[in-house]
PDB file of N, CA and C in Angstrom:
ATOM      1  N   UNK J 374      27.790  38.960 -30.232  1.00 44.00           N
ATOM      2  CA  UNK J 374      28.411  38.025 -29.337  1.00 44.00           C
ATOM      3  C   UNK J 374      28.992  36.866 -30.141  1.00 44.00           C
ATOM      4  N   UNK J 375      29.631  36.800 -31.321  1.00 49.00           N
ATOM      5  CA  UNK J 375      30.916  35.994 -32.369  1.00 49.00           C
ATOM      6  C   UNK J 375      31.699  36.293 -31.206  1.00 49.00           C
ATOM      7  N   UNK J 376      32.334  34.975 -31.914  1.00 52.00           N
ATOM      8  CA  UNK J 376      34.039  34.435 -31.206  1.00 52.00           C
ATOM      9  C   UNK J 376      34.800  33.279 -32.116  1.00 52.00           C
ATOM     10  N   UNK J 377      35.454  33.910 -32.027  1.00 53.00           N
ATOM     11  CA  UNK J 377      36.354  32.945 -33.412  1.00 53.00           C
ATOM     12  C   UNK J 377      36.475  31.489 -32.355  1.00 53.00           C
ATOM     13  N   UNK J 378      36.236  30.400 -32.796  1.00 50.00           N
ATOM     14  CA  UNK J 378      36.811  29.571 -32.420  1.00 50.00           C
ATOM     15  C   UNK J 378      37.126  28.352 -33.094  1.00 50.00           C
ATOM     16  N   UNK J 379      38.064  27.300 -32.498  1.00 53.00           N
ATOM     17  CA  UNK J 379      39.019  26.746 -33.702  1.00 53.00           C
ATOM     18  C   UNK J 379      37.616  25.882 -34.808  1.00 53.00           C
ATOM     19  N   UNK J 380      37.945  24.264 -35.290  1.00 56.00           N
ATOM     20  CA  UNK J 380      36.963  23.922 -35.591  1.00 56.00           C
ATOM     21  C   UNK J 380      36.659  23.002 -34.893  1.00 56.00           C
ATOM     22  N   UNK J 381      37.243  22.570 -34.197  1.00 61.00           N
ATOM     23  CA  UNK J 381      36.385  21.110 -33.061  1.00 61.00           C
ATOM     24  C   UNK J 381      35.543  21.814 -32.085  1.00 61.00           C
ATOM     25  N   UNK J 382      35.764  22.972 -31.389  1.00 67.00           N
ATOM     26  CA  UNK J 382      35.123  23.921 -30.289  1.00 67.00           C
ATOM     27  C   UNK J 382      33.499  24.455 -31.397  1.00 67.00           C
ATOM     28  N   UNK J 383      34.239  24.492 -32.747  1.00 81.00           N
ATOM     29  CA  UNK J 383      32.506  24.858 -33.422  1.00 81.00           C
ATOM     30  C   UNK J 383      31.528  23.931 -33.461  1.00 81.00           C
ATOM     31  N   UNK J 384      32.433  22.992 -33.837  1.00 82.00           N
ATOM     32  CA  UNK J 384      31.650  21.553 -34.125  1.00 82.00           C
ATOM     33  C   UNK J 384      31.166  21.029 -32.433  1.00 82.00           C
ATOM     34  N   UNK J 385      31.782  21.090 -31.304  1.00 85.00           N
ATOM     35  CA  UNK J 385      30.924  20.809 -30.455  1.00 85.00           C
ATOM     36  C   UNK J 385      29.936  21.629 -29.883  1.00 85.00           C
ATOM     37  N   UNK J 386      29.885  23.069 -30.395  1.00 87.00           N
ATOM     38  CA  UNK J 386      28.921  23.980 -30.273  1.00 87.00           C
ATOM     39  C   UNK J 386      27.842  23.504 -30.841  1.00 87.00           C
ATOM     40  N   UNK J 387      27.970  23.292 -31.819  1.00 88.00           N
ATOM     41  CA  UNK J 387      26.954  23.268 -33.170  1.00 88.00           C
ATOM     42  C   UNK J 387      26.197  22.295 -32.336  1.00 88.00           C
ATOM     43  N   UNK J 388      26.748  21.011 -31.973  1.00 87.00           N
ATOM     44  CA  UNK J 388      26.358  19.660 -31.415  1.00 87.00           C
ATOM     45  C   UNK J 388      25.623  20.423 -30.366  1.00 87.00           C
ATOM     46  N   UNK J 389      25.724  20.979 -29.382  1.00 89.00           N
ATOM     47  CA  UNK J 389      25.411  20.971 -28.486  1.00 89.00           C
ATOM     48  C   UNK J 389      23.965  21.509 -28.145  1.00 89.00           C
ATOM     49  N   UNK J 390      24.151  22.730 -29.471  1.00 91.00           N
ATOM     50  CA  UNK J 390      22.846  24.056 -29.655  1.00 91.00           C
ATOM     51  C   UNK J 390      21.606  22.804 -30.329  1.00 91.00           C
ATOM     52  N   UNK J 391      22.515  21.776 -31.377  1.00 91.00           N
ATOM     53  CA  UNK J 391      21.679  21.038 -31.986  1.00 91.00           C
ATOM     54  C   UNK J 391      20.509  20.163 -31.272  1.00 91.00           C
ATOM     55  N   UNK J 392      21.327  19.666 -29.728  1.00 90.00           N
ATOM     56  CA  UNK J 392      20.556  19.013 -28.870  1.00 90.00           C
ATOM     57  C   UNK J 392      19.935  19.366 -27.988  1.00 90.00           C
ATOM     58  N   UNK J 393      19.942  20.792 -28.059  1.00 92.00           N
ATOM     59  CA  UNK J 393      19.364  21.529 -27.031  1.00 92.00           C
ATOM     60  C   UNK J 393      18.281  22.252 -27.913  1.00 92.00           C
ATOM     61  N   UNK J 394      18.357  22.225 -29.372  1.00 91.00           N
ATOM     62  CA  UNK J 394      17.267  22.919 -30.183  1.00 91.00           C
ATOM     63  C   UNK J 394      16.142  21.285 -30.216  1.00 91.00           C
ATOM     64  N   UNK J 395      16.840  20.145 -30.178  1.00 91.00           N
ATOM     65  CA  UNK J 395      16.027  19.074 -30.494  1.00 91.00           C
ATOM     66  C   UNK J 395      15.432  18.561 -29.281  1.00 91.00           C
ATOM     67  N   UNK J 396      15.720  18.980 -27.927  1.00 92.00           N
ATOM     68  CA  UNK J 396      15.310  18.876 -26.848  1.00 92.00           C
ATOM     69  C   UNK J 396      13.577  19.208 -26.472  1.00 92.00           C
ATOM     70  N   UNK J 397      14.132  20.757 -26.984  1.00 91.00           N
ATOM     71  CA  UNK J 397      13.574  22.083 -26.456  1.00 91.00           C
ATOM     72  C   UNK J 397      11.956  21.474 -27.919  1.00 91.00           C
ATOM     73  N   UNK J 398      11.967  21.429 -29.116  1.00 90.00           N
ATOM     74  CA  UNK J 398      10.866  20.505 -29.690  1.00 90.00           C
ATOM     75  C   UNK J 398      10.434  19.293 -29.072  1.00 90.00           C
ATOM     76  N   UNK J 399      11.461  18.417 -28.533  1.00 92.00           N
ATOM     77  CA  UNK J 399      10.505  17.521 -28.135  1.00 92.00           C
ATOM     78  C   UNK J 399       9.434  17.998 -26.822  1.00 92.00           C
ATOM     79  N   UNK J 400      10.276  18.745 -25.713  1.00 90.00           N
ATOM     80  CA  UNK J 400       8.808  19.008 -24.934  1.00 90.00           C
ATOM     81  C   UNK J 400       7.967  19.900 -25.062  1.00 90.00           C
ATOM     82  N   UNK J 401       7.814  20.934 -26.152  1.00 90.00           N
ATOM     83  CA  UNK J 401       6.861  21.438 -26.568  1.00 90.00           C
ATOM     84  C   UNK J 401       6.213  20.869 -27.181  1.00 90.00           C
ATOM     85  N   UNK J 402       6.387  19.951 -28.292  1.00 91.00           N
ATOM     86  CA  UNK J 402       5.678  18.596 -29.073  1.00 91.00           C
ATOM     87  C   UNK J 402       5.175  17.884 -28.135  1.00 91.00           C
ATOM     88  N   UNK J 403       5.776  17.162 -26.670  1.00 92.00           N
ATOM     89  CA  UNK J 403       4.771  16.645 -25.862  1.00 92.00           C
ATOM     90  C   UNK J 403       3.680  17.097 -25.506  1.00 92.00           C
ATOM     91  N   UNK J 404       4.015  18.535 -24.559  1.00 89.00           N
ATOM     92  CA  UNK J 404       3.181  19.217 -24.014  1.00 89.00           C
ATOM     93  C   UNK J 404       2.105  19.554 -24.715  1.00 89.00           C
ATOM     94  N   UNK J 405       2.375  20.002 -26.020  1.00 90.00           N
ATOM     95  CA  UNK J 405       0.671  20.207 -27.349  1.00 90.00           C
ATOM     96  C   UNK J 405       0.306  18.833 -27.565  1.00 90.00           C
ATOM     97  N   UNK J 406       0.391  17.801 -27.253  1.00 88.00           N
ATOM     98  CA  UNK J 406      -0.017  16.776 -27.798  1.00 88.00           C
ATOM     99  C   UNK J 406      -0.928  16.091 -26.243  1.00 88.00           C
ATOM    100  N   UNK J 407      -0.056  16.729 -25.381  1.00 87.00           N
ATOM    101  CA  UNK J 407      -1.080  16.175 -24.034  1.00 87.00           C
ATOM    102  C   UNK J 407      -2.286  17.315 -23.922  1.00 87.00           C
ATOM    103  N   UNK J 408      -2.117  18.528 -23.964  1.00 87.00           N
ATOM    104  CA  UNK J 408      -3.337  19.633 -24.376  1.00 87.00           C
ATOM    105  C   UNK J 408      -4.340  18.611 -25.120  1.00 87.00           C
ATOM    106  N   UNK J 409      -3.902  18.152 -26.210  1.00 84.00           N
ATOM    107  CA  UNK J 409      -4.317  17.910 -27.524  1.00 84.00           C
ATOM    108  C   UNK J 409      -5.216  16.938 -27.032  1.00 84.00           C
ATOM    109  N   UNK J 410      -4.590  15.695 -25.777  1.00 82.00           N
ATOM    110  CA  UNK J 410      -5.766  14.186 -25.485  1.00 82.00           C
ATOM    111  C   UNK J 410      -6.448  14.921 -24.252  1.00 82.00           C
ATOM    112  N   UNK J 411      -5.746  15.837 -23.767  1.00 83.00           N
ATOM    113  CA  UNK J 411      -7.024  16.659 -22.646  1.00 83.00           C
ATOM    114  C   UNK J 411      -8.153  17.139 -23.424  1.00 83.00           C
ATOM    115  N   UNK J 412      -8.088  17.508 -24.229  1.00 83.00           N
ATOM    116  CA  UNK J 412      -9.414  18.029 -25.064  1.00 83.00           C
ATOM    117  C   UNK J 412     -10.113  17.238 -25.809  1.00 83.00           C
ATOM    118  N   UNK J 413      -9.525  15.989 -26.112  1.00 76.00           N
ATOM    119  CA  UNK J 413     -10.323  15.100 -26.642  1.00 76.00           C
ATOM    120  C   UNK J 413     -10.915  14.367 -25.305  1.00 76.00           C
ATOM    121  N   UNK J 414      -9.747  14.421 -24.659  1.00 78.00           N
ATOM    122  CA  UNK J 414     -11.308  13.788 -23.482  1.00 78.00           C
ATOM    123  C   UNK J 414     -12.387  14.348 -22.746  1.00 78.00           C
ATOM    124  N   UNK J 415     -12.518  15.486 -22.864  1.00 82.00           N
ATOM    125  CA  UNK J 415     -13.209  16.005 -22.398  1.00 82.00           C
ATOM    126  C   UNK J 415     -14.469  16.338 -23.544  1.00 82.00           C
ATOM    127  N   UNK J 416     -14.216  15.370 -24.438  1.00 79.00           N
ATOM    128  CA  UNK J 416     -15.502  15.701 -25.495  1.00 79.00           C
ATOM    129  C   UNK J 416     -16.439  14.699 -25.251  1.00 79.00           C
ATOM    130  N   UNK J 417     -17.591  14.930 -25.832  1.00 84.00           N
ATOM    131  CA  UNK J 417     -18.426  13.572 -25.319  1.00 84.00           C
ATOM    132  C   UNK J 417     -18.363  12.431 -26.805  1.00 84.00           C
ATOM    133  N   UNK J 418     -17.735  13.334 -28.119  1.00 85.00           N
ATOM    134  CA  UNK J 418     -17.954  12.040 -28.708  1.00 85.00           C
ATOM    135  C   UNK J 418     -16.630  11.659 -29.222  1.00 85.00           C
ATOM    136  N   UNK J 419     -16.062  11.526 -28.212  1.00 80.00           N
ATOM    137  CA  UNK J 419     -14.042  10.358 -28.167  1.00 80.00           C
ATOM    138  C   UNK J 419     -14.258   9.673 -28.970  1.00 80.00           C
ATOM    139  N   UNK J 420     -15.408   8.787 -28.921  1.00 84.00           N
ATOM    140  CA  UNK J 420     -15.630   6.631 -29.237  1.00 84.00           C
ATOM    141  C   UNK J 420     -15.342   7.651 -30.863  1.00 84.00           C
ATOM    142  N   UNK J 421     -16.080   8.408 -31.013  1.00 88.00           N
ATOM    143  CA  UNK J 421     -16.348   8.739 -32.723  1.00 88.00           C
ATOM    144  C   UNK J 421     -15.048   9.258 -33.539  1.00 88.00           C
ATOM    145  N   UNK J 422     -14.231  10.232 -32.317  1.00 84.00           N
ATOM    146  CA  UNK J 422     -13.033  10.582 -32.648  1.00 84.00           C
ATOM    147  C   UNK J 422     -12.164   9.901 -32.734  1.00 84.00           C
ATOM    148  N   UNK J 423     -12.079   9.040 -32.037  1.00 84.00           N
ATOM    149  CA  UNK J 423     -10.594   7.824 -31.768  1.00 84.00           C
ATOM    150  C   UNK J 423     -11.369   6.756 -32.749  1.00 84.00           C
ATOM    151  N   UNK J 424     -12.381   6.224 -33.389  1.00 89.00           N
ATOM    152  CA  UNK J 424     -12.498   5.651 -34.391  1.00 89.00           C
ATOM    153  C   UNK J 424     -12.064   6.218 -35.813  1.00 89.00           C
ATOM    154  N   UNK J 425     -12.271   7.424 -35.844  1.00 91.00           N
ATOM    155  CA  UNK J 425     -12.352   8.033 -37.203  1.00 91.00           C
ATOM    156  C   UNK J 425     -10.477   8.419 -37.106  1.00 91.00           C
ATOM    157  N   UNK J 426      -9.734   8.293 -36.335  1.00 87.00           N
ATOM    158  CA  UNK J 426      -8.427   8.773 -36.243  1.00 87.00           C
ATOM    159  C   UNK J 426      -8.086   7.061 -36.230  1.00 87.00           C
ATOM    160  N   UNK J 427      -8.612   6.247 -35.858  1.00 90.00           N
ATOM    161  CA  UNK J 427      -8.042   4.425 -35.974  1.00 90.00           C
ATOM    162  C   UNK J 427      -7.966   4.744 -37.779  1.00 90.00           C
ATOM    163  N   UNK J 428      -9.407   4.632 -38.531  1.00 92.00           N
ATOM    164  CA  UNK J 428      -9.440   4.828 -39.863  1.00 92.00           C
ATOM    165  C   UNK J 428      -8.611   4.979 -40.304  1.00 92.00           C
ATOM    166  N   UNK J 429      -8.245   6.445 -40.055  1.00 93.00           N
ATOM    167  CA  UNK J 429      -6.893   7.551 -40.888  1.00 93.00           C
ATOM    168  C   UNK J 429      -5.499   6.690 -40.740  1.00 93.00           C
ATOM    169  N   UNK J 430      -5.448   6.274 -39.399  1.00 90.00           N
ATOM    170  CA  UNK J 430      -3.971   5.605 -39.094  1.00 90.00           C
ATOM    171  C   UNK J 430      -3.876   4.626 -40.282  1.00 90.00           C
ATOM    172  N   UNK J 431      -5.100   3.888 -40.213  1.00 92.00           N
ATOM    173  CA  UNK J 431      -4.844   2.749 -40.975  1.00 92.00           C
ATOM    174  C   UNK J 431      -4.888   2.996 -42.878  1.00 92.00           C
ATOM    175  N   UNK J 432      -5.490   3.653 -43.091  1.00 91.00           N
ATOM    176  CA  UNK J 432      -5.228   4.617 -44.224  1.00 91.00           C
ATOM    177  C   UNK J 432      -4.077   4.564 -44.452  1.00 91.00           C
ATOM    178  N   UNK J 433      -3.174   5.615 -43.701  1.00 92.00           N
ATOM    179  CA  UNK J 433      -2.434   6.302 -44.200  1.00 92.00           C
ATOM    180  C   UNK J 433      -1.404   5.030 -44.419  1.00 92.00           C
ATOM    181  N   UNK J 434      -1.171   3.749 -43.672  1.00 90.00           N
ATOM    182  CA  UNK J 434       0.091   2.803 -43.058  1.00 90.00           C
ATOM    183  C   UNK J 434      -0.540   2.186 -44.434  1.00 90.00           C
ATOM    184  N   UNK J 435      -1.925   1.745 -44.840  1.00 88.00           N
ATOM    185  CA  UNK J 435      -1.850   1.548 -46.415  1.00 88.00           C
ATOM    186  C   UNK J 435      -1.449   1.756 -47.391  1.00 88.00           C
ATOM    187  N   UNK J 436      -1.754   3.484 -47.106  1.00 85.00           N
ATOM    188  CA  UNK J 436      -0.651   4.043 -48.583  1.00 85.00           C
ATOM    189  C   UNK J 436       1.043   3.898 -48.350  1.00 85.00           C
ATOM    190  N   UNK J 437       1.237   4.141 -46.930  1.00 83.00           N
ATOM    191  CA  UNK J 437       2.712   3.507 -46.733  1.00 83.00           C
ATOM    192  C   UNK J 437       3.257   2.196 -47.376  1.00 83.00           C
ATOM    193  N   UNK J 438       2.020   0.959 -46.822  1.00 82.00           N
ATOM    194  CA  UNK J 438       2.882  -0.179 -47.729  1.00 82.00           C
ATOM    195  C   UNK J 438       3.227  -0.343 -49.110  1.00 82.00           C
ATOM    196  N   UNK J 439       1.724   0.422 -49.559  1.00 79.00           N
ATOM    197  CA  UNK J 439       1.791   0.227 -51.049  1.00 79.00           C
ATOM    198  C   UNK J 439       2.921   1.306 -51.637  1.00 79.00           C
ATOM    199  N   UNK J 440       3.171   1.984 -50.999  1.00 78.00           N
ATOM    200  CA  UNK J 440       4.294   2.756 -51.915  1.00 78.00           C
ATOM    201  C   UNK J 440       5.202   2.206 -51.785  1.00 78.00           C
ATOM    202  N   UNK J 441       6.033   1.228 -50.366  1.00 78.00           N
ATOM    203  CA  UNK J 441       7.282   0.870 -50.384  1.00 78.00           C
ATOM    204  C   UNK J 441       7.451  -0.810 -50.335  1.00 78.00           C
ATOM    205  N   UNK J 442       6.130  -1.055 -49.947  1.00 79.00           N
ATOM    206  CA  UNK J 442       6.302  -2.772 -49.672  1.00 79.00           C
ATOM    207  C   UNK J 442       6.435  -3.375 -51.199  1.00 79.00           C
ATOM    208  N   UNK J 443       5.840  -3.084 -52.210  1.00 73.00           N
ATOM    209  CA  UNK J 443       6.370  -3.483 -53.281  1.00 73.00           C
ATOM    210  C   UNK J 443       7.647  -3.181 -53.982  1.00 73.00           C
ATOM    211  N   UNK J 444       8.371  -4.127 -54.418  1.00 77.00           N
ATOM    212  CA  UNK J 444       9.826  -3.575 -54.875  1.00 77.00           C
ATOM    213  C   UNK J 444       9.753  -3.186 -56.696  1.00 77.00           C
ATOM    214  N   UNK J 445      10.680  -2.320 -56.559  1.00 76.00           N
ATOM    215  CA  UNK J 445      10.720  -1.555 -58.289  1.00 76.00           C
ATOM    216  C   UNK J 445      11.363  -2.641 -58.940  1.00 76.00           C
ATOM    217  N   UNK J 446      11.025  -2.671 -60.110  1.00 76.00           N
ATOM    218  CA  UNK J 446      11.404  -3.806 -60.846  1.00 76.00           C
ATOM    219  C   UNK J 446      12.798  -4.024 -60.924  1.00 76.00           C
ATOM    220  N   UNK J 447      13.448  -5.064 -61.484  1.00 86.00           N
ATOM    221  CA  UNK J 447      15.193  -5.246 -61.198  1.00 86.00           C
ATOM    222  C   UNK J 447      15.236  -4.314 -62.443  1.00 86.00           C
ATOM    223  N   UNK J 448      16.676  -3.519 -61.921  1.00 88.00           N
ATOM    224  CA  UNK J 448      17.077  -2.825 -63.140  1.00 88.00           C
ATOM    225  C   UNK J 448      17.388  -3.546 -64.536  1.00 88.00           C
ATOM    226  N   UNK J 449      18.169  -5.087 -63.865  1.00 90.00           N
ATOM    227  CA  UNK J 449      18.975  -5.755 -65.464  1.00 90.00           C
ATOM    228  C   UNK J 449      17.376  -6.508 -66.176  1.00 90.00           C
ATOM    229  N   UNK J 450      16.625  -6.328 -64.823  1.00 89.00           N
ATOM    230  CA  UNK J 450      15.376  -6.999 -66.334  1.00 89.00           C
ATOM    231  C   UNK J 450      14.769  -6.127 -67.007  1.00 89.00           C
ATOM    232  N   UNK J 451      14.980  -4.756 -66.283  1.00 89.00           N
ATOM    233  CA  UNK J 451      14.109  -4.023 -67.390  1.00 89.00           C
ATOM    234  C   UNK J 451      14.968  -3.139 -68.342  1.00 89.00           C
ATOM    235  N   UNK J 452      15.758  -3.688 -68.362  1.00 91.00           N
ATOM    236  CA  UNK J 452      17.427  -3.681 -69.435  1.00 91.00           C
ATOM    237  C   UNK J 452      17.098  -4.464 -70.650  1.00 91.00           C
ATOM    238  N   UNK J 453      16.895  -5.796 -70.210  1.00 92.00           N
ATOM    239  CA  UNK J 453      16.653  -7.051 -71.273  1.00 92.00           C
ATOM    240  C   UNK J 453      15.189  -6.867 -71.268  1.00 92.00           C
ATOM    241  N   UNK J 454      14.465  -6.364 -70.994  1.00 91.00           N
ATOM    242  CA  UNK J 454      12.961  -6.001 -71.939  1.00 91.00           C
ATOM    243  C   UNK J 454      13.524  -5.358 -72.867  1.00 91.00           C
ATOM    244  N   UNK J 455      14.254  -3.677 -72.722  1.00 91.00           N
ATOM    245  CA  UNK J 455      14.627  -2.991 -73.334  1.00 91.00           C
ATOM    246  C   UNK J 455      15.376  -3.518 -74.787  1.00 91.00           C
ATOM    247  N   UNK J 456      15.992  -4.062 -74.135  1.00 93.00           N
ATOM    248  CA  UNK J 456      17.057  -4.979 -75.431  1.00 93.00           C
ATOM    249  C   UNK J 456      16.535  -5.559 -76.378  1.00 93.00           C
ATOM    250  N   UNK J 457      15.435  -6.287 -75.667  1.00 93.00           N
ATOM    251  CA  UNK J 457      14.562  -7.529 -76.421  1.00 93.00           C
ATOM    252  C   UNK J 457      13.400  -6.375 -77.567  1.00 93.00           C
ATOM    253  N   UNK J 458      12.545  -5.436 -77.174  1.00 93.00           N
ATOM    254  CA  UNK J 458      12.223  -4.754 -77.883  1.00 93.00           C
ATOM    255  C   UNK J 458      12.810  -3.816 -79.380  1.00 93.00           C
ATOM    256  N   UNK J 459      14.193  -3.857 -78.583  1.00 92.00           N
ATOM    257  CA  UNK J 459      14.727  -2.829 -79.364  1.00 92.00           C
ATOM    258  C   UNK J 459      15.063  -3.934 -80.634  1.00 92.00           C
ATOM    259  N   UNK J 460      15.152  -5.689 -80.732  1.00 91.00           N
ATOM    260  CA  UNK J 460      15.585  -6.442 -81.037  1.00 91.00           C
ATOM    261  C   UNK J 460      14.232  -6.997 -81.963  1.00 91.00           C
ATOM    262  N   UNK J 461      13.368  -6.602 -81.425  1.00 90.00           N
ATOM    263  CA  UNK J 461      11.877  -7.015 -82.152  1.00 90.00           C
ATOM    264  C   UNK J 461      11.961  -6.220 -83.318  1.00 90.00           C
ATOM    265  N   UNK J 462      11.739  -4.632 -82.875  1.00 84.00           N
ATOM    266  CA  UNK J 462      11.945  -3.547 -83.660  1.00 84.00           C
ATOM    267  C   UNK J 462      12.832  -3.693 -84.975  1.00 84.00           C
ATOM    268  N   UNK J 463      14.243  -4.194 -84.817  1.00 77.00           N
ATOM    269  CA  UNK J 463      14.885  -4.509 -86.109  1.00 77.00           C
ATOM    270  C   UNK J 463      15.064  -5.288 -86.608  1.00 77.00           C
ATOM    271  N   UNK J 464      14.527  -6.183 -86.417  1.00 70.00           N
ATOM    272  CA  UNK J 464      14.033  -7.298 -87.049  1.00 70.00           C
ATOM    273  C   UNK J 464      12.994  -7.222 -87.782  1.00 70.00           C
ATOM    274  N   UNK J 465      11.895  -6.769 -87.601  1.00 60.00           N
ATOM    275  CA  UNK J 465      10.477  -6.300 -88.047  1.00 60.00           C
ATOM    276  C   UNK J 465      10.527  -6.029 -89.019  1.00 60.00           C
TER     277      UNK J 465
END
């Protein structure tokens, strides 16, 4: 079932299958995720689960900052370290 068609008719295909493929995940992603708090509530130890999943959140948003909240050093200073070493070096 191909059909030649020009390229704007592909390109709004493409668009269209795209939002209907990204649709079609989000309510299956809901739906397992409401399964997912039905079964946690129905456990008797939630307080222990939803603490130990607070933990992890906060974990993980740790290793998040620390990987991005600090900035990489400026490139032109670690140019003029470079320089300055290479400047020690022949001099020496």
């Amino acid at each position: 079932m191909t059909r030649e068609a020009g390229p704007r008719e592909g390109l709004d295909e493409r668009a269209v299958l795209l939002a209907a493929g990204l649709a079609d995940l989000a309510v299956s992603t809901v739906s397992t995720g409401l399964g997912i708090v039905r079964g946690l509530l129905r456990r008797s130890d939630a307080a222990e689960v939803a603490a130990e999943a607070e933990r992890d959140l906060e974990a993980r948003g740790r290793l998040l900052l620390d990987r991005y909240a600090s900035p990489p050093p400026a490139h032109l200073e670690v140019l003029a370290r470079h320089v300055l070493a290479r400047r020690a070096g022949h001099d020496g």
